[in-house]
Tab-separated table of C-alpha atoms in Angstrom:
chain	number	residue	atom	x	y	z
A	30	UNK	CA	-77.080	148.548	85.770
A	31	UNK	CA	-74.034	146.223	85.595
A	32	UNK	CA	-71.298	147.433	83.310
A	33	UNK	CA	-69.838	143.511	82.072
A	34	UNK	CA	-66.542	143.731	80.556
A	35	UNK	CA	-65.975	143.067	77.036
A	36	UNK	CA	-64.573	139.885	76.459
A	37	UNK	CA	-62.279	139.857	72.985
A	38	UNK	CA	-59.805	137.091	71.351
A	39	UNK	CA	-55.977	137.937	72.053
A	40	UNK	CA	-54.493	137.727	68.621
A	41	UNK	CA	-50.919	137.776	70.796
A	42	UNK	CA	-51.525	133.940	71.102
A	43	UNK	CA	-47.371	133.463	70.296
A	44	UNK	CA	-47.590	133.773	74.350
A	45	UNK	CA	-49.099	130.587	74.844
A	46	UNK	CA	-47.830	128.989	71.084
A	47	UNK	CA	-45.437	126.162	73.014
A	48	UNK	CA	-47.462	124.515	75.673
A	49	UNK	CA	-45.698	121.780	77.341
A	50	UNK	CA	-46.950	118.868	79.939
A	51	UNK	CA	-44.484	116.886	82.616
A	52	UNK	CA	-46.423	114.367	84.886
A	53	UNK	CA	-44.167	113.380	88.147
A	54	UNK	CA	-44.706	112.131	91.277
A	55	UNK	CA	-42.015	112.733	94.147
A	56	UNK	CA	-40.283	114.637	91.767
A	57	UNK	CA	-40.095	111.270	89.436
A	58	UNK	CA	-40.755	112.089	86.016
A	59	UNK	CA	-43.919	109.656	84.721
A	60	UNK	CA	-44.561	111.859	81.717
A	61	UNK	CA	-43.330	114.317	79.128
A	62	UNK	CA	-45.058	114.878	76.102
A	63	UNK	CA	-43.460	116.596	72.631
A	64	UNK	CA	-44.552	120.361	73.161
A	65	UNK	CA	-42.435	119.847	76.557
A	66	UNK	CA	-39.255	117.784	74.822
A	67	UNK	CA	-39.842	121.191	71.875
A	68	UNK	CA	-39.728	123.968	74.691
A	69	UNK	CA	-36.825	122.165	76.388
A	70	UNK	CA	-34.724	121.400	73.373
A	71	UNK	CA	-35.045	117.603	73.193
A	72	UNK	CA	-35.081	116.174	70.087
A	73	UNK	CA	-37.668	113.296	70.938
A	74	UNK	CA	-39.819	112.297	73.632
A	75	UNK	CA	-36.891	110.077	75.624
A	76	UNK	CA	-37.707	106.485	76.939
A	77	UNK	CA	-39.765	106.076	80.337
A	78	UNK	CA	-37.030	104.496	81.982
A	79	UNK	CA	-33.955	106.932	81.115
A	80	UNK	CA	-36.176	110.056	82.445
A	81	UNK	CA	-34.359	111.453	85.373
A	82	UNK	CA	-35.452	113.098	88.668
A	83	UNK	CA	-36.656	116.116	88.078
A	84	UNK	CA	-35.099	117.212	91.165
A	85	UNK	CA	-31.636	116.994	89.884
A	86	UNK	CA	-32.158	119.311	86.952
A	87	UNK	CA	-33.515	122.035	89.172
A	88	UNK	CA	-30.675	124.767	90.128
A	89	UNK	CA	-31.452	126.978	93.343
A	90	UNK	CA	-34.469	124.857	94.130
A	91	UNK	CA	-33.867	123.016	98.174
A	92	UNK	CA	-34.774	119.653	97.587
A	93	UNK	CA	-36.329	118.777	101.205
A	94	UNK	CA	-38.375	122.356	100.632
A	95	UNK	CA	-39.466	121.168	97.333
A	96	UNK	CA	-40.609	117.319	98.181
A	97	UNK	CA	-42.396	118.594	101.430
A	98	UNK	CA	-44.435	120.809	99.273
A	99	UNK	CA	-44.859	118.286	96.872
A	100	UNK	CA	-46.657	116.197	99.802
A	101	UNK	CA	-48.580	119.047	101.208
A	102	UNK	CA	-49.744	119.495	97.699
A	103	UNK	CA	-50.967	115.553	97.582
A	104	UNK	CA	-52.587	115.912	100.834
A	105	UNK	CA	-54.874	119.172	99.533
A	106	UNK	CA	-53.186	121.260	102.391
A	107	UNK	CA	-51.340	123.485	99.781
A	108	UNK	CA	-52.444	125.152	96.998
A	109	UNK	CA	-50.937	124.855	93.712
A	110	UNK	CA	-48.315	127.151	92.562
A	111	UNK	CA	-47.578	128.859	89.609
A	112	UNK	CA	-43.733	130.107	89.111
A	113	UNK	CA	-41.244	130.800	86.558
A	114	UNK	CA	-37.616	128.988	85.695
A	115	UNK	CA	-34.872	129.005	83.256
A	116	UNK	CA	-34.053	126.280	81.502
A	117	UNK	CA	-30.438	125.747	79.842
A	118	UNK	CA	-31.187	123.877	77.019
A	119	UNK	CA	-28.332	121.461	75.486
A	120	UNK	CA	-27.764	123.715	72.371
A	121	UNK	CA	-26.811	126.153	75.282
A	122	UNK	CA	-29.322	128.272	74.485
A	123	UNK	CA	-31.860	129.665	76.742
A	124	UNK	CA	-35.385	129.560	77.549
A	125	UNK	CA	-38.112	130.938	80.197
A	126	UNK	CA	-40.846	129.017	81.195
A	127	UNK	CA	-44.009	129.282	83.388
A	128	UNK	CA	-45.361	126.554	85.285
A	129	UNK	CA	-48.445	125.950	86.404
A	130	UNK	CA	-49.003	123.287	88.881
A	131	UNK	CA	-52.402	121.183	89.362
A	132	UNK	CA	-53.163	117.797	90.617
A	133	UNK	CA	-54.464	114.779	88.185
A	134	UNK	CA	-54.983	110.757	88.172
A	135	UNK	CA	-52.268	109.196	86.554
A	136	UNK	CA	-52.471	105.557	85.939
A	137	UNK	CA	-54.584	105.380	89.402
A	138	UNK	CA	-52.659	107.006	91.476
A	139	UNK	CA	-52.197	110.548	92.443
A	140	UNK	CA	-49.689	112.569	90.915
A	141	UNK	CA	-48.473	116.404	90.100
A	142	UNK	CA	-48.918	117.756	86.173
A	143	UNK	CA	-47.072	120.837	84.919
A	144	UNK	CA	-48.791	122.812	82.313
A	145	UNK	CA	-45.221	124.561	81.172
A	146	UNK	CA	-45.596	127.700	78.506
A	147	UNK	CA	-42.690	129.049	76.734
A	148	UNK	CA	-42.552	132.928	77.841
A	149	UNK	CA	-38.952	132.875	76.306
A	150	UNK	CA	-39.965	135.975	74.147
A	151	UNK	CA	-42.251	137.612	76.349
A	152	UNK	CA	-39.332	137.637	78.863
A	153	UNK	CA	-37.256	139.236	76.726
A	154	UNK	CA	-39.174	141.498	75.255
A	155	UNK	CA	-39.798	142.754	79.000
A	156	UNK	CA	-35.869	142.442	79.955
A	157	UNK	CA	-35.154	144.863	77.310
A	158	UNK	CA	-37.715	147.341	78.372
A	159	UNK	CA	-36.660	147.171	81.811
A	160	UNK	CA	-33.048	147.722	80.707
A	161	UNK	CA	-34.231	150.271	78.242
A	162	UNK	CA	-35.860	152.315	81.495
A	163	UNK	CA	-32.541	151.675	83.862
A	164	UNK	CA	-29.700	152.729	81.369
A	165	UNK	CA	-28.745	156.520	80.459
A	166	UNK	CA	-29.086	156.328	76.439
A	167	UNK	CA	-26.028	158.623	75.593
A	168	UNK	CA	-23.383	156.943	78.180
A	169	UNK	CA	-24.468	153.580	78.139
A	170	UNK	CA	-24.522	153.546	81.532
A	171	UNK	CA	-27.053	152.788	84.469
A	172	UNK	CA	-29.024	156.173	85.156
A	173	UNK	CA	-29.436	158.163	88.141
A	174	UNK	CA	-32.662	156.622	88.922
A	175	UNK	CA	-31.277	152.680	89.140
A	176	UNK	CA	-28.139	153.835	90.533
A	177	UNK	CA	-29.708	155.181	93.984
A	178	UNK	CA	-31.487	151.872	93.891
A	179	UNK	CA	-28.195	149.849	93.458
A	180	UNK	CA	-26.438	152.464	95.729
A	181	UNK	CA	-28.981	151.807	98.467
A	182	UNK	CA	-28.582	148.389	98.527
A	183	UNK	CA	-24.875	148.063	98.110
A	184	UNK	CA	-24.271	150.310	100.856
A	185	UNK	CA	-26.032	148.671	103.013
A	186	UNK	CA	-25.029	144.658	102.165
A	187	UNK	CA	-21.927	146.174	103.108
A	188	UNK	CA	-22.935	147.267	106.999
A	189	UNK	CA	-24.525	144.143	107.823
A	190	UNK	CA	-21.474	141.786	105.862
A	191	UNK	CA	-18.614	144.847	107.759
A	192	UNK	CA	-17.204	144.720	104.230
A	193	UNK	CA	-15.347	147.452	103.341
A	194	UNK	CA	-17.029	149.816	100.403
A	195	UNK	CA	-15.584	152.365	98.303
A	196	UNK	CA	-17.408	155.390	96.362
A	197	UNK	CA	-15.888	157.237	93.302
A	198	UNK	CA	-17.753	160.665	92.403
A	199	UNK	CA	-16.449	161.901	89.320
A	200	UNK	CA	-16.765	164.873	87.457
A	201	UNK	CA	-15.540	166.142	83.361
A	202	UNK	CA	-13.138	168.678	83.956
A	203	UNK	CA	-14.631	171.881	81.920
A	204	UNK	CA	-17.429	170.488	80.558
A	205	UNK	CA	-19.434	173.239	79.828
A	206	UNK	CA	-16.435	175.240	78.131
A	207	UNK	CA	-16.350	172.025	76.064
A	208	UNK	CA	-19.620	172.499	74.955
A	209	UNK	CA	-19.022	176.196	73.966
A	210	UNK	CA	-16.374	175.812	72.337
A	211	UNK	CA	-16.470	172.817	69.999
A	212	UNK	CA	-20.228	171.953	70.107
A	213	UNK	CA	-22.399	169.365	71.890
A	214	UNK	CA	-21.788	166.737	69.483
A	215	UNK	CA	-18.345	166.836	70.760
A	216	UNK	CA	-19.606	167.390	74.426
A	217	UNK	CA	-21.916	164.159	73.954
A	218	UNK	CA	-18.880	162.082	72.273
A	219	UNK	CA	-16.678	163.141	75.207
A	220	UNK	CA	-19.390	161.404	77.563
A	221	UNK	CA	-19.633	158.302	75.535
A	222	UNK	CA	-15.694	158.006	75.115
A	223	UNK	CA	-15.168	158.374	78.782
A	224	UNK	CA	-17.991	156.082	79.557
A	225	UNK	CA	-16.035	153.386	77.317
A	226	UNK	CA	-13.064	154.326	79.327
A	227	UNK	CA	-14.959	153.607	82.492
A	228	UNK	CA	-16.389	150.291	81.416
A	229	UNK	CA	-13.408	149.031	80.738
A	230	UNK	CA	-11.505	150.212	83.717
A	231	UNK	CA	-13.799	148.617	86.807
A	232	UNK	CA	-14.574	144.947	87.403
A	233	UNK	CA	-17.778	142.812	86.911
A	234	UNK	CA	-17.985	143.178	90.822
A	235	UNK	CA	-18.152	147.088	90.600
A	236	UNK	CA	-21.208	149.491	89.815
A	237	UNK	CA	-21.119	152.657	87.333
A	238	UNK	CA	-23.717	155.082	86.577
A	239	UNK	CA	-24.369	158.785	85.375
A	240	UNK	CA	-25.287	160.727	88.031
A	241	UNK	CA	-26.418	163.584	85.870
A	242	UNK	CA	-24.394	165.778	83.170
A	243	UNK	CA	-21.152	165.740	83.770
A	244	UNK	CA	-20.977	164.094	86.788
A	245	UNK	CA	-20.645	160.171	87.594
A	246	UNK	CA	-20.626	157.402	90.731
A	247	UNK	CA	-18.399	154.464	90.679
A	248	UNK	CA	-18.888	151.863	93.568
A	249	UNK	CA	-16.630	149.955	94.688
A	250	UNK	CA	-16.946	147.071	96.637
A	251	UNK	CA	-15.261	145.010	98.957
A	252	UNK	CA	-12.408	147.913	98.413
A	253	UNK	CA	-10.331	149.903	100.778
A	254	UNK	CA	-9.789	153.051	100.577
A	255	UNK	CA	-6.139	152.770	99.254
A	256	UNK	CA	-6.718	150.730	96.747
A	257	UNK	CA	-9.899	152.777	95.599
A	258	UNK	CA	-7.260	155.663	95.314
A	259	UNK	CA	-5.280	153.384	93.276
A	260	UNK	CA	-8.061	152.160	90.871
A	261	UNK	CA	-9.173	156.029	90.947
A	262	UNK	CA	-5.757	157.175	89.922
A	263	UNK	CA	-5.500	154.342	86.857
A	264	UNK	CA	-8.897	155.716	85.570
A	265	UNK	CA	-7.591	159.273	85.675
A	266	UNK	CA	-4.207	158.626	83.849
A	267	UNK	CA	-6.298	156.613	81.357
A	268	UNK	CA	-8.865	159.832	80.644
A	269	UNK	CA	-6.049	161.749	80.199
A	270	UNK	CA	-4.587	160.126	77.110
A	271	UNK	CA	-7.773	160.190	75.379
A	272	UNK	CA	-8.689	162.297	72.411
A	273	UNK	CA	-12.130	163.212	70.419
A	274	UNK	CA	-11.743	164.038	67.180
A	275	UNK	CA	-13.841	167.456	65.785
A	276	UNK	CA	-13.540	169.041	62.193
A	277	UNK	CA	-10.591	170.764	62.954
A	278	UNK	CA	-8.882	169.104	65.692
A	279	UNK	CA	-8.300	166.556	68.340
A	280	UNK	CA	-9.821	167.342	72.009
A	281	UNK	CA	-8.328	166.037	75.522
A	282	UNK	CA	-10.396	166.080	78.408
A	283	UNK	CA	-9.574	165.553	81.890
A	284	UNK	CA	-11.541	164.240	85.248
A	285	UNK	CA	-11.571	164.996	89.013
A	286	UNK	CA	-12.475	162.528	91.367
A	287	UNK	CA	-13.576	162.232	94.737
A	288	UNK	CA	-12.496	159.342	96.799
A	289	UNK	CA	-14.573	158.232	99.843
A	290	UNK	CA	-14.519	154.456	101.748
A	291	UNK	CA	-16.879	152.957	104.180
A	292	UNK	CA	-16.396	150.283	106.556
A	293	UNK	CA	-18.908	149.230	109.198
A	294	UNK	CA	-20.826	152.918	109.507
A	295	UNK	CA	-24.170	153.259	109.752
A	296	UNK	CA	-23.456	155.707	107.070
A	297	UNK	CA	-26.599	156.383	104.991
A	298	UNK	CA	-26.385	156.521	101.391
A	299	UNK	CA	-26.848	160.601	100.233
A	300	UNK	CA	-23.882	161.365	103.300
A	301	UNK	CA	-21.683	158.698	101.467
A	302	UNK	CA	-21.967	160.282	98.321
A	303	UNK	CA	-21.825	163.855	100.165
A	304	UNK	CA	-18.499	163.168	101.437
A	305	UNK	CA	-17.298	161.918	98.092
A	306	UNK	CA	-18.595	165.391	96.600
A	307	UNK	CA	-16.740	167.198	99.313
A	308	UNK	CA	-13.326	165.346	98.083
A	309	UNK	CA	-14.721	166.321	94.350
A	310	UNK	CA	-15.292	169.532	95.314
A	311	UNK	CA	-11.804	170.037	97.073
A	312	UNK	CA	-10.041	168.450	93.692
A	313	UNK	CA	-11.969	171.185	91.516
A	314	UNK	CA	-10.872	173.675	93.731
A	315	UNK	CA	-6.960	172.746	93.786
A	316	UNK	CA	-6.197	172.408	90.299
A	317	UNK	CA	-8.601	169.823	88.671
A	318	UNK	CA	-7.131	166.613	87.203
A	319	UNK	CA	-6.390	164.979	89.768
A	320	UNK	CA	-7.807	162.540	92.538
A	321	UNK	CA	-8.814	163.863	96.615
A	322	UNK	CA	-9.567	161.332	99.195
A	323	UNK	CA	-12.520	162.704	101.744
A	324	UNK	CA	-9.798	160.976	104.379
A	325	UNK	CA	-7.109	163.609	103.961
A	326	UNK	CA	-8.886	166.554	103.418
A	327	UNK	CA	-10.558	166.280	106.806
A	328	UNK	CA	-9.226	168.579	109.594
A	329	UNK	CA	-8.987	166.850	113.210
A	330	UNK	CA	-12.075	169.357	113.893
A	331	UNK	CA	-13.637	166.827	111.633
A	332	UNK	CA	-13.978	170.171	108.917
A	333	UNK	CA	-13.050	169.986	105.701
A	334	UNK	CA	-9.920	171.932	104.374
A	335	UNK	CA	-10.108	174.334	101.433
């Protein structure tokens, strides 16, 4: 016997609670009603003849692409689409939309309508979760798990643009004697102070995560290798001078880091961040606190010194 599924009432109906309609043809706006000028952020429906083209309100949208489809669509050679877009309203505020296209008479000839629904909190609702599920919750910063993603991907933008890339691996001098000694409320404010420090020591171009404990990845790039030992050497001064506060007493901490720079390899990702771990390992090993480009500590054997 056929199992039907049971068909209920979604009481989540704030989904579809703006629902918007735009009428155009060629991209020439014919209609708007007030549930669109609402979602938008117009304060009335404006006058037929002051409605623009909608193509010149649509950002990253090729304008031959979009009227060819358009006609494909008249002709019944296309199917309709359904996509998503971001509107900047005037306030400056911000709102995502989904729109749903279908075919309709208007005023006897053929034209395009756009059912539009405000998804504005739907969207972010999701954006959240999926920055909930990317970013380490004590550091602040993207986890392991995003970071090979971003890694991946950087790396290799990098090979095909022959752009130089740099890779940081750092690692908490001590950590675990940290721990012992003072706690792991201090070892857990250590991480989050240093994570500040790192934040605010990169630029927007550059990517930070926590690789796992004590140990983090900077990328760098579009940066040579001196000037990643520069930036490297700033951050390392700067962790230096910091102090966490305990019940009795102030704590300093100090990093090592591992220095490694790519330019046109075919380098895959896990031997970038191997060499970078071999410079780590090679700072650890001579002293700690201090900064060891995978460059220099290569032999001409192509082994690494100790």
């Amino acid at each position: 016997m056929i199992e039907f599924p049971q068909i209920q009432l979604d009481p989540d109906n704030t989904f579809a609670s703006d629902f918007g309609i735009l009428i155009h043809d060629e991209f020439r706006v014919l209609y708007v009603d007030e549930n669109l000028c609402n979602i938008i952020g117009l304060s009335k429906i404006p006058a037929k003849i002051s409605l623009p083209n909608l193509l010149s309100l649509l950002v990253d949208v090729d304008p031959e692409q979009a009227l060819a489809h358009h006609h494909r669509l008249i002709k019944g050679v296309e199917r309709p689409r359904v996509q998503t877009f971001r509107v900047t309203k005037p306030s400056g505020k911000i709102a995502h939309v989904l729109v749903a296209e279908s075919i309709v008479q208007w005023e006897g000839e053929i034209a395009i309508q756009l059912a539009i629904i405000d998804i504005t909190e739907k969207y972010n609702d999701f954006y959240q979760l999926e920055q909930q599920a990317s970013i380490d919750s004590l550091s602040g910063l993207t986890n392991r798990n995003r970071f090979e993603g971003i890694l991946s991907n950087e790396i290799a933008k990098a090979q095909r643009y022959s752009y130089p890339i740099s890779c940081l691996y750092i690692d908490i001098d001590d950590f675990k004697l940290i721990n012992d000694t003072y706690g792991h409320q201090t070892g857990d404010d250590v991480i989050r102070l240093f994570s500040q420090c790192c934040k605010s020591s990169i630029r927007q171009s550059d990517f930070i995560g926590r690789w796992g404990g004590e140990e983090f990845i900077i990328l760098l790039p579009h940066t040579s290798h001196q000037f990643a030992l520069l930036l490297a050497e700033r951050l390392r001064w700067r962790v230096s001078q910091l102090e966490v506060s305990t019940a009795d007493k102030s704590v300093n901490f100090t990093i090592s880091i591992g220095v490694n720079t790519l330019l046109g390899d075919t380098t895959s990702p896990a031997l970038a961040l191997h060499q970078a771990d071999q410079a780590l390992t090679f700072a650890k090993r001579h002293g700690k606190n201090q900064v060891a480009s995978f460059e220099k500590i290569i032999t001409p054997q192509g082994k690494s010194s100790n």
